[in-house]
Amino acid sequence: MRDTRNPLVWPIAALAALLLINLVVSPSFFSIDVRNGQLYGNLIDILRNAAPTLLIAVGMTLVIATRGIDLSVGAIVAIAGAVTCTHIAGSSQPASASTALVAMGMAIALCLALGVWNGFLVSVIGIQPIIATLVLMTAGRGLAMLITDGQIVTVNNPTFSKVGAGFVFGVPLAILISGVVFAAVALVVRRTALGLLIQAVGINPEASRLAGVRSRSIVWTVYVFVAICAAVAGLMIASNTKAADANNAGLFIELDAILAVVIGGTSLAGGRFSLVGTAIGALFIQTLTTTVYATGIPPETTLVFKAVVVIAVCLLQSPKARAVLVPRRRTSPPAAAPSAPTPTAPTGA
C-alpha cells in the first residue's frame, strides 16, 4: 500500500514495460558485446543517446525546483555546436587537439554568458521565466544560424569526436560525463544545504528571502548551471554527428528535458524535486524512442506516441486520476481502539 504512493513506481513500471516490449520484439535486446575492449548493445545505445537529455534534465530539475523553467536550452545546444564547429572548421589546424579544446572552451563560455543573461532577466529584472527564456529560445537559434552562416558545418577532429562518440575504459564518454555530473549534483544537493535552500526558494521565495536565504543568487545560479549543461549536451550532439546543424541540433530537447523532470515526480510548482526520478524519466523517454523504431512504427509518429505515453504516466502519477481509474479499495471500518479502561465494554459485533 505504501509503494503505490511512491511517485517513482509508475515511471519505473512504464520503463520496465518498454524494456519488456523490446525483449519480446528482439530476444537479444539485453545482450551487450565487447569489441576491442568497448561495450556495444541496445542498452548502451539507450544510455548514450539519453546522455544529452539527462544532462539538461538535471539542470532543468533545479530550475523547476525554484518555480522556474528554461525554454532556451535547445537553442543553447545549437549555439554550442555552431561555435565549436565553426571555430574548428575555420582554424588553420582543424585536426589538432588544441583547436578542439579552445573551440569547446569558447562555446561553454558563450553559453555561460547566455545563462547569466537568463538568470539576470528572471532573478533581477523579475520577468516571468517562461517569457525570459522564450526570448533566447527564438533569438538563440537565429544566433546559431548567424554563426554558421545558415550552413551545416562539418568537422573532422579526433579530439572533438571523442566527446560524443569516444570511449573511456570501454564505456562511452558521453555516459561517463552525464553520470559524473549527475552524481556531483546529487551529492551537492543532498549532502549540503544547497538542496534545502533550493526547496525553500521554490516553496516560498518571499518567505525564504525574509529568512535570510539569498533567493536571487540561487535562482541566478541554477539558470547558469542549466546553460552549462546544455552547452556540454550541445558538444555531445555536434561531436556525435561531426557537424553543426543550427536548424535541427537540440530541436525539442527542452521539451524532452521538461518531460523527464515531470515524469520523475518533480513538482512544476517548485519546491519538491527528485534527481533520481529525473534520471528515470530521461531513460524512459529515450527507451520509448528506441521502442518506436524497434517495433516498426513510422518515425513520423514518434512525437505523438511519446505524448500519449507521457500523458498516461502523468495521469497515473496524479492522485485524483488514480482515484478515478483505480477501483477504490473497500474501506474497512477503523480498527477498534485498544482496550481502554472505558466504562462501556466493547461488544465485539
Short mmCIF file of C-alpha atoms in Angstrom, two decimals:
data_model
loop_
_atom_site.label_atom_id
_atom_site.label_comp_id
_atom_site.label_asym_id
_atom_site.label_seq_id
_atom_site.Cartn_x
_atom_site.Cartn_y
_atom_site.Cartn_z
CA MET A 1 0.00 0.00 0.00
CA ARG A 2 2.84 2.30 0.74
CA ASP A 3 4.65 1.58 -2.55
CA THR A 4 1.72 2.75 -4.65
CA ARG A 5 2.14 6.23 -3.17
CA ASN A 6 5.73 6.46 -4.31
CA PRO A 7 5.78 8.75 -7.39
CA LEU A 8 8.61 6.69 -8.92
CA VAL A 9 6.62 3.46 -9.02
CA TRP A 10 4.72 4.24 -12.21
CA PRO A 11 7.69 5.61 -14.21
CA ILE A 12 9.75 2.58 -13.23
CA ALA A 13 6.88 0.29 -14.18
CA ALA A 14 6.48 2.06 -17.55
CA LEU A 15 10.22 1.83 -18.20
CA ALA A 16 10.18 -1.87 -17.36
CA ALA A 17 7.19 -2.37 -19.68
CA LEU A 18 9.04 -0.72 -22.57
CA LEU A 19 12.10 -2.87 -21.95
CA LEU A 20 9.87 -5.95 -21.87
CA ILE A 21 8.31 -4.99 -25.21
CA ASN A 22 11.76 -4.64 -26.72
CA LEU A 23 12.75 -8.01 -25.29
CA VAL A 24 9.70 -9.62 -26.90
CA VAL A 25 10.41 -7.97 -30.26
CA SER A 26 14.14 -8.70 -30.10
CA PRO A 27 15.17 -11.56 -27.74
CA SER A 28 18.78 -10.36 -27.83
CA PHE A 29 17.83 -6.85 -26.74
CA PHE A 30 19.67 -7.08 -23.42
CA SER A 31 22.83 -8.60 -24.85
CA ILE A 32 25.97 -6.48 -24.54
CA ASP A 33 29.00 -7.20 -26.71
CA VAL A 34 32.61 -6.32 -26.03
CA ARG A 35 34.50 -5.37 -29.18
CA ASN A 36 38.07 -4.18 -28.93
CA GLY A 37 37.51 -3.55 -25.25
CA GLN A 38 34.45 -1.34 -25.87
CA LEU A 39 30.85 -2.01 -24.86
CA TYR A 40 28.16 -2.21 -27.52
CA GLY A 41 24.49 -3.12 -27.36
CA ASN A 42 20.98 -1.74 -27.25
CA LEU A 43 21.18 -0.81 -23.58
CA ILE A 44 24.48 1.00 -24.17
CA ASP A 45 22.90 2.87 -27.09
CA ILE A 46 19.96 3.93 -24.90
CA LEU A 47 22.29 5.22 -22.20
CA ARG A 48 24.49 7.06 -24.71
CA ASN A 49 21.61 8.64 -26.61
CA ALA A 50 19.91 9.62 -23.35
CA ALA A 51 23.07 11.30 -22.04
CA PRO A 52 22.41 14.79 -23.53
CA THR A 53 18.79 14.76 -22.36
CA LEU A 54 19.78 13.57 -18.90
CA LEU A 55 22.43 16.27 -18.65
CA ILE A 56 19.97 19.04 -19.48
CA ALA A 57 17.24 17.46 -17.36
CA VAL A 58 19.47 17.53 -14.27
CA GLY A 59 19.90 21.29 -14.67
CA MET A 60 16.24 21.72 -15.55
CA THR A 61 15.28 19.92 -12.34
CA LEU A 62 16.99 22.58 -10.25
CA VAL A 63 15.42 25.36 -12.33
CA ILE A 64 11.93 23.91 -11.96
CA ALA A 65 12.52 23.36 -8.25
CA THR A 66 12.86 27.15 -7.90
CA ARG A 67 9.49 27.66 -9.67
CA GLY A 68 11.22 28.44 -12.97
CA ILE A 69 11.57 26.92 -16.41
CA ASP A 70 14.10 27.31 -19.20
CA LEU A 71 12.88 27.01 -22.78
CA SER A 72 16.16 28.21 -24.29
CA VAL A 73 18.26 25.08 -23.68
CA GLY A 74 17.57 23.75 -27.18
CA ALA A 75 18.86 26.97 -28.73
CA ILE A 76 21.89 26.89 -26.44
CA VAL A 77 22.61 23.36 -27.66
CA ALA A 78 22.61 24.66 -31.25
CA ILE A 79 24.82 27.62 -30.32
CA ALA A 80 27.40 25.42 -28.60
CA GLY A 81 27.69 23.16 -31.63
CA ALA A 82 27.78 26.11 -34.02
CA VAL A 83 30.57 27.92 -32.17
CA THR A 84 32.69 24.80 -31.79
CA CYS A 85 32.36 23.50 -35.34
CA THR A 86 32.75 26.93 -36.92
CA HIS A 87 35.96 27.60 -35.00
CA ILE A 88 37.40 24.17 -35.82
CA ALA A 89 36.46 24.41 -39.50
CA GLY A 90 37.96 27.90 -39.78
CA SER A 91 41.17 27.04 -37.97
CA SER A 92 44.48 26.57 -39.76
CA GLN A 93 44.88 23.30 -37.82
CA PRO A 94 41.38 21.79 -37.84
CA ALA A 95 42.55 18.37 -36.62
CA SER A 96 44.65 19.43 -33.65
CA ALA A 97 43.63 18.83 -30.06
CA SER A 98 44.36 22.40 -29.02
CA THR A 99 41.95 23.72 -31.63
CA ALA A 100 39.19 21.46 -30.33
CA LEU A 101 39.83 22.42 -26.71
CA VAL A 102 39.83 26.14 -27.50
CA ALA A 103 36.63 25.77 -29.56
CA MET A 104 34.84 23.88 -26.81
CA GLY A 105 36.03 26.41 -24.23
CA MET A 106 34.70 29.27 -26.33
CA ALA A 107 31.34 27.52 -26.71
CA ILE A 108 30.96 26.83 -22.99
CA ALA A 109 31.99 30.40 -22.12
CA LEU A 110 29.41 31.87 -24.52
CA CYS A 111 26.68 29.57 -23.20
CA LEU A 112 27.63 30.50 -19.63
CA ALA A 113 27.11 34.15 -20.58
CA LEU A 114 23.70 33.25 -22.01
CA GLY A 115 22.82 31.54 -18.75
CA VAL A 116 23.87 34.66 -16.87
CA TRP A 117 21.56 36.64 -19.14
CA ASN A 118 18.63 34.34 -18.44
CA GLY A 119 19.28 34.44 -14.72
CA PHE A 120 19.55 38.22 -14.79
CA LEU A 121 16.19 38.59 -16.52
CA VAL A 122 14.47 36.21 -14.09
CA SER A 123 16.08 36.98 -10.73
CA VAL A 124 16.95 40.68 -11.06
CA ILE A 125 14.51 42.13 -13.58
CA GLY A 126 11.72 39.86 -12.40
CA ILE A 127 10.49 38.71 -15.81
CA GLN A 128 8.46 35.51 -15.81
CA PRO A 129 10.83 32.59 -16.54
CA ILE A 130 8.81 31.29 -19.47
CA ILE A 131 8.91 34.73 -21.13
CA ALA A 132 12.54 35.47 -20.30
CA THR A 133 13.80 32.19 -21.73
CA LEU A 134 11.39 32.30 -24.67
CA VAL A 135 13.34 35.32 -25.92
CA LEU A 136 16.57 33.36 -26.07
CA MET A 137 14.74 30.30 -27.40
CA THR A 138 13.81 32.20 -30.57
CA ALA A 139 16.79 34.53 -30.83
CA GLY A 140 19.33 31.86 -29.90
CA ARG A 141 18.60 29.63 -32.85
CA GLY A 142 18.89 32.68 -35.09
CA LEU A 143 22.25 33.40 -33.48
CA ALA A 144 23.35 29.86 -34.27
CA MET A 145 22.23 30.36 -37.87
CA LEU A 146 24.23 33.58 -37.97
CA ILE A 147 27.36 31.85 -36.65
CA THR A 148 27.17 29.04 -39.21
CA ASP A 149 26.01 31.37 -41.99
CA GLY A 150 22.97 29.15 -42.43
CA GLN A 151 25.09 26.17 -43.47
CA ILE A 152 25.73 22.77 -41.92
CA VAL A 153 29.35 22.96 -40.82
CA THR A 154 31.13 19.61 -40.82
CA VAL A 155 34.37 18.91 -38.96
CA ASN A 156 36.80 16.03 -38.59
CA ASN A 157 38.69 16.50 -35.37
CA PRO A 158 39.64 13.32 -33.43
CA THR A 159 39.68 15.09 -30.06
CA PHE A 160 36.27 16.65 -30.57
CA SER A 161 34.82 13.37 -31.86
CA LYS A 162 35.64 11.65 -28.58
CA VAL A 163 33.16 13.81 -26.65
CA GLY A 164 30.13 12.21 -28.29
CA ALA A 165 31.49 9.01 -29.80
CA GLY A 166 34.60 8.20 -27.79
CA PHE A 167 35.15 5.53 -25.14
CA VAL A 168 36.95 5.59 -21.82
CA PHE A 169 37.63 2.23 -20.17
CA GLY A 170 35.24 0.68 -22.67
CA VAL A 171 32.32 2.93 -21.71
CA PRO A 172 31.07 5.73 -23.99
CA LEU A 173 32.46 9.04 -22.80
CA ALA A 174 29.02 10.70 -23.09
CA ILE A 175 27.64 8.27 -20.49
CA LEU A 176 30.53 8.98 -18.14
CA ILE A 177 30.15 12.75 -18.45
CA SER A 178 26.44 12.64 -17.71
CA GLY A 179 26.97 10.17 -14.89
CA VAL A 180 29.65 12.27 -13.23
CA VAL A 181 27.54 15.46 -13.48
CA PHE A 182 24.50 13.63 -12.11
CA ALA A 183 26.47 12.17 -9.19
CA ALA A 184 28.12 15.51 -8.41
CA VAL A 185 24.81 17.39 -8.39
CA ALA A 186 23.13 14.69 -6.30
CA LEU A 187 25.99 14.80 -3.83
CA VAL A 188 25.91 18.59 -3.54
CA VAL A 189 22.15 18.96 -3.12
CA ARG A 190 21.83 16.05 -0.70
CA ARG A 191 24.98 16.48 1.39
CA THR A 192 24.97 20.26 1.68
CA ALA A 193 22.38 22.89 2.50
CA LEU A 194 22.00 23.85 -1.17
CA GLY A 195 19.25 21.33 -1.80
CA LEU A 196 17.29 22.56 1.19
CA LEU A 197 17.75 26.19 0.12
CA ILE A 198 16.53 25.40 -3.42
CA GLN A 199 13.46 23.75 -1.98
CA ALA A 200 12.85 26.72 0.31
CA VAL A 201 13.08 29.17 -2.60
CA GLY A 202 10.72 27.04 -4.66
CA ILE A 203 8.15 26.65 -1.92
CA ASN A 204 8.01 30.32 -0.96
CA PRO A 205 10.59 32.75 -2.40
CA GLU A 206 9.46 35.69 -0.29
CA ALA A 207 9.48 33.75 2.95
CA SER A 208 12.91 32.33 2.19
CA ARG A 209 14.21 35.83 1.45
CA LEU A 210 12.85 37.14 4.73
CA ALA A 211 14.51 34.20 6.46
CA GLY A 212 17.88 35.31 5.13
CA VAL A 213 18.17 33.00 2.12
CA ARG A 214 19.76 34.63 -0.90
CA SER A 215 16.99 33.51 -3.22
CA ARG A 216 18.10 35.82 -6.03
CA SER A 217 21.58 34.32 -6.15
CA ILE A 218 20.23 30.79 -6.01
CA VAL A 219 17.83 31.40 -8.88
CA TRP A 220 20.55 33.09 -10.90
CA THR A 221 22.93 30.17 -10.28
CA VAL A 222 20.55 27.45 -11.43
CA TYR A 223 19.96 29.23 -14.76
CA VAL A 224 23.72 29.49 -15.31
CA PHE A 225 24.11 25.83 -14.43
CA VAL A 226 21.43 24.59 -16.82
CA ALA A 227 23.01 26.68 -19.60
CA ILE A 228 26.38 24.99 -18.98
CA CYS A 229 24.66 21.60 -19.02
CA ALA A 230 23.02 22.49 -22.34
CA ALA A 231 26.39 23.60 -23.73
CA VAL A 232 28.00 20.27 -22.87
CA ALA A 233 25.00 18.44 -24.33
CA GLY A 234 25.41 20.50 -27.49
CA LEU A 235 29.05 19.45 -27.70
CA MET A 236 27.98 15.81 -27.39
CA ILE A 237 25.42 16.11 -30.17
CA ALA A 238 27.70 18.02 -32.53
CA SER A 239 30.57 15.66 -31.79
CA ASN A 240 28.45 12.59 -32.46
CA THR A 241 27.34 13.90 -35.86
CA LYS A 242 30.64 15.71 -36.58
CA ALA A 243 28.59 18.67 -37.71
CA ALA A 244 26.75 21.77 -36.52
CA ASP A 245 23.16 21.95 -37.74
CA ALA A 246 21.67 25.17 -36.40
CA ASN A 247 18.18 24.21 -37.54
CA ASN A 248 17.90 20.73 -36.06
CA ALA A 249 20.52 20.42 -33.31
CA GLY A 250 18.74 20.27 -29.98
CA LEU A 251 15.33 20.71 -31.55
CA PHE A 252 12.62 19.93 -28.94
CA ILE A 253 15.24 18.75 -26.45
CA GLU A 254 13.91 21.34 -24.00
CA LEU A 255 10.55 19.54 -24.08
CA ASP A 256 12.21 16.17 -23.54
CA ALA A 257 14.10 17.58 -20.56
CA ILE A 258 10.95 19.07 -19.04
CA LEU A 259 9.07 15.82 -19.62
CA ALA A 260 11.86 13.86 -17.96
CA VAL A 261 11.62 16.14 -14.93
CA VAL A 262 7.84 15.86 -14.75
CA ILE A 263 7.84 12.09 -15.22
CA GLY A 264 10.36 11.86 -12.41
CA GLY A 265 7.92 13.42 -9.99
CA THR A 266 9.36 16.92 -9.63
CA SER A 267 6.64 19.44 -8.94
CA LEU A 268 6.19 22.17 -11.56
CA ALA A 269 5.01 24.38 -8.70
CA GLY A 270 8.52 24.35 -7.25
CA GLY A 271 9.96 23.02 -4.05
CA ARG A 272 9.94 19.23 -4.20
CA PHE A 273 12.33 17.66 -6.71
CA SER A 274 13.88 14.27 -7.41
CA LEU A 275 17.10 13.80 -9.36
CA VAL A 276 16.67 10.01 -9.38
CA GLY A 277 13.21 10.48 -10.83
CA THR A 278 14.65 12.77 -13.49
CA ALA A 279 17.17 10.11 -14.50
CA ILE A 280 14.39 7.55 -14.76
CA GLY A 281 12.37 10.00 -16.84
CA ALA A 282 15.26 10.61 -19.25
CA LEU A 283 15.82 6.89 -19.69
CA PHE A 284 12.10 6.37 -20.17
CA ILE A 285 11.94 8.94 -22.99
CA GLN A 286 14.94 7.50 -24.81
CA THR A 287 13.71 3.92 -24.34
CA LEU A 288 10.36 4.98 -25.75
CA THR A 289 12.04 6.38 -28.85
CA THR A 290 14.04 3.17 -29.24
CA THR A 291 10.88 1.10 -28.85
CA VAL A 292 9.10 3.07 -31.56
CA TYR A 293 11.90 2.32 -34.00
CA ALA A 294 12.27 -1.30 -32.89
CA THR A 295 8.58 -2.12 -33.29
CA GLY A 296 8.40 -0.70 -36.80
CA ILE A 297 6.15 2.24 -36.00
CA PRO A 298 6.69 5.06 -38.52
CA PRO A 299 9.20 7.54 -37.09
CA GLU A 300 6.90 10.42 -38.02
CA THR A 301 4.54 9.35 -35.24
CA THR A 302 7.22 9.28 -32.57
CA LEU A 303 6.22 12.61 -31.04
CA VAL A 304 2.54 11.67 -30.95
CA PHE A 305 3.28 8.26 -29.48
CA LYS A 306 5.59 9.86 -26.95
CA ALA A 307 2.97 12.42 -25.93
CA VAL A 308 0.30 9.75 -25.42
CA VAL A 309 2.51 7.59 -23.23
CA VAL A 310 3.80 10.54 -21.23
CA ILE A 311 0.25 11.75 -20.57
CA ALA A 312 -0.67 8.28 -19.39
CA VAL A 313 2.28 8.20 -16.99
CA CYS A 314 1.44 11.66 -15.67
CA LEU A 315 -2.18 10.65 -15.13
CA LEU A 316 -1.08 7.59 -13.23
CA GLN A 317 1.05 9.84 -11.03
CA SER A 318 -1.89 12.11 -10.26
CA PRO A 319 -3.69 11.14 -7.06
CA LYS A 320 -7.03 12.38 -8.43
CA ALA A 321 -6.62 10.42 -11.68
CA ARG A 322 -5.65 7.30 -9.75
CA ALA A 323 -8.71 7.72 -7.57
CA VAL A 324 -10.88 7.66 -10.70
CA LEU A 325 -9.03 4.99 -12.68
CA VAL A 326 -8.09 2.60 -9.90
CA PRO A 327 -11.02 0.99 -8.07
CA ARG A 328 -11.25 2.39 -4.65
CA ARG A 329 -10.33 -0.09 -2.02
CA ARG A 330 -13.06 -1.16 0.21
CA THR A 331 -12.77 0.98 3.24
CA SER A 332 -12.64 -1.07 6.31
CA PRO A 333 -14.05 0.32 9.47
CA PRO A 334 -11.49 1.89 11.68
CA ALA A 335 -9.79 -0.51 13.98
CA ALA A 336 -11.20 -0.66 17.40
CA ALA A 337 -9.33 1.26 19.92
CA PRO A 338 -7.16 -0.80 22.20
CA SER A 339 -8.87 -1.95 25.24
CA ALA A 340 -9.02 1.19 27.13
CA PRO A 341 -10.47 1.29 30.54
CA THR A 342 -13.77 2.69 29.41
CA PRO A 343 -16.90 2.35 31.36
CA THR A 344 -18.68 0.56 28.46
CA ALA A 345 -17.21 -2.76 27.43
CA PRO A 346 -16.82 -3.41 23.64
CA THR A 347 -19.44 -5.75 22.27
CA GLY A 348 -17.38 -7.37 19.52
CA ALA A 349 -20.22 -7.05 16.92
#
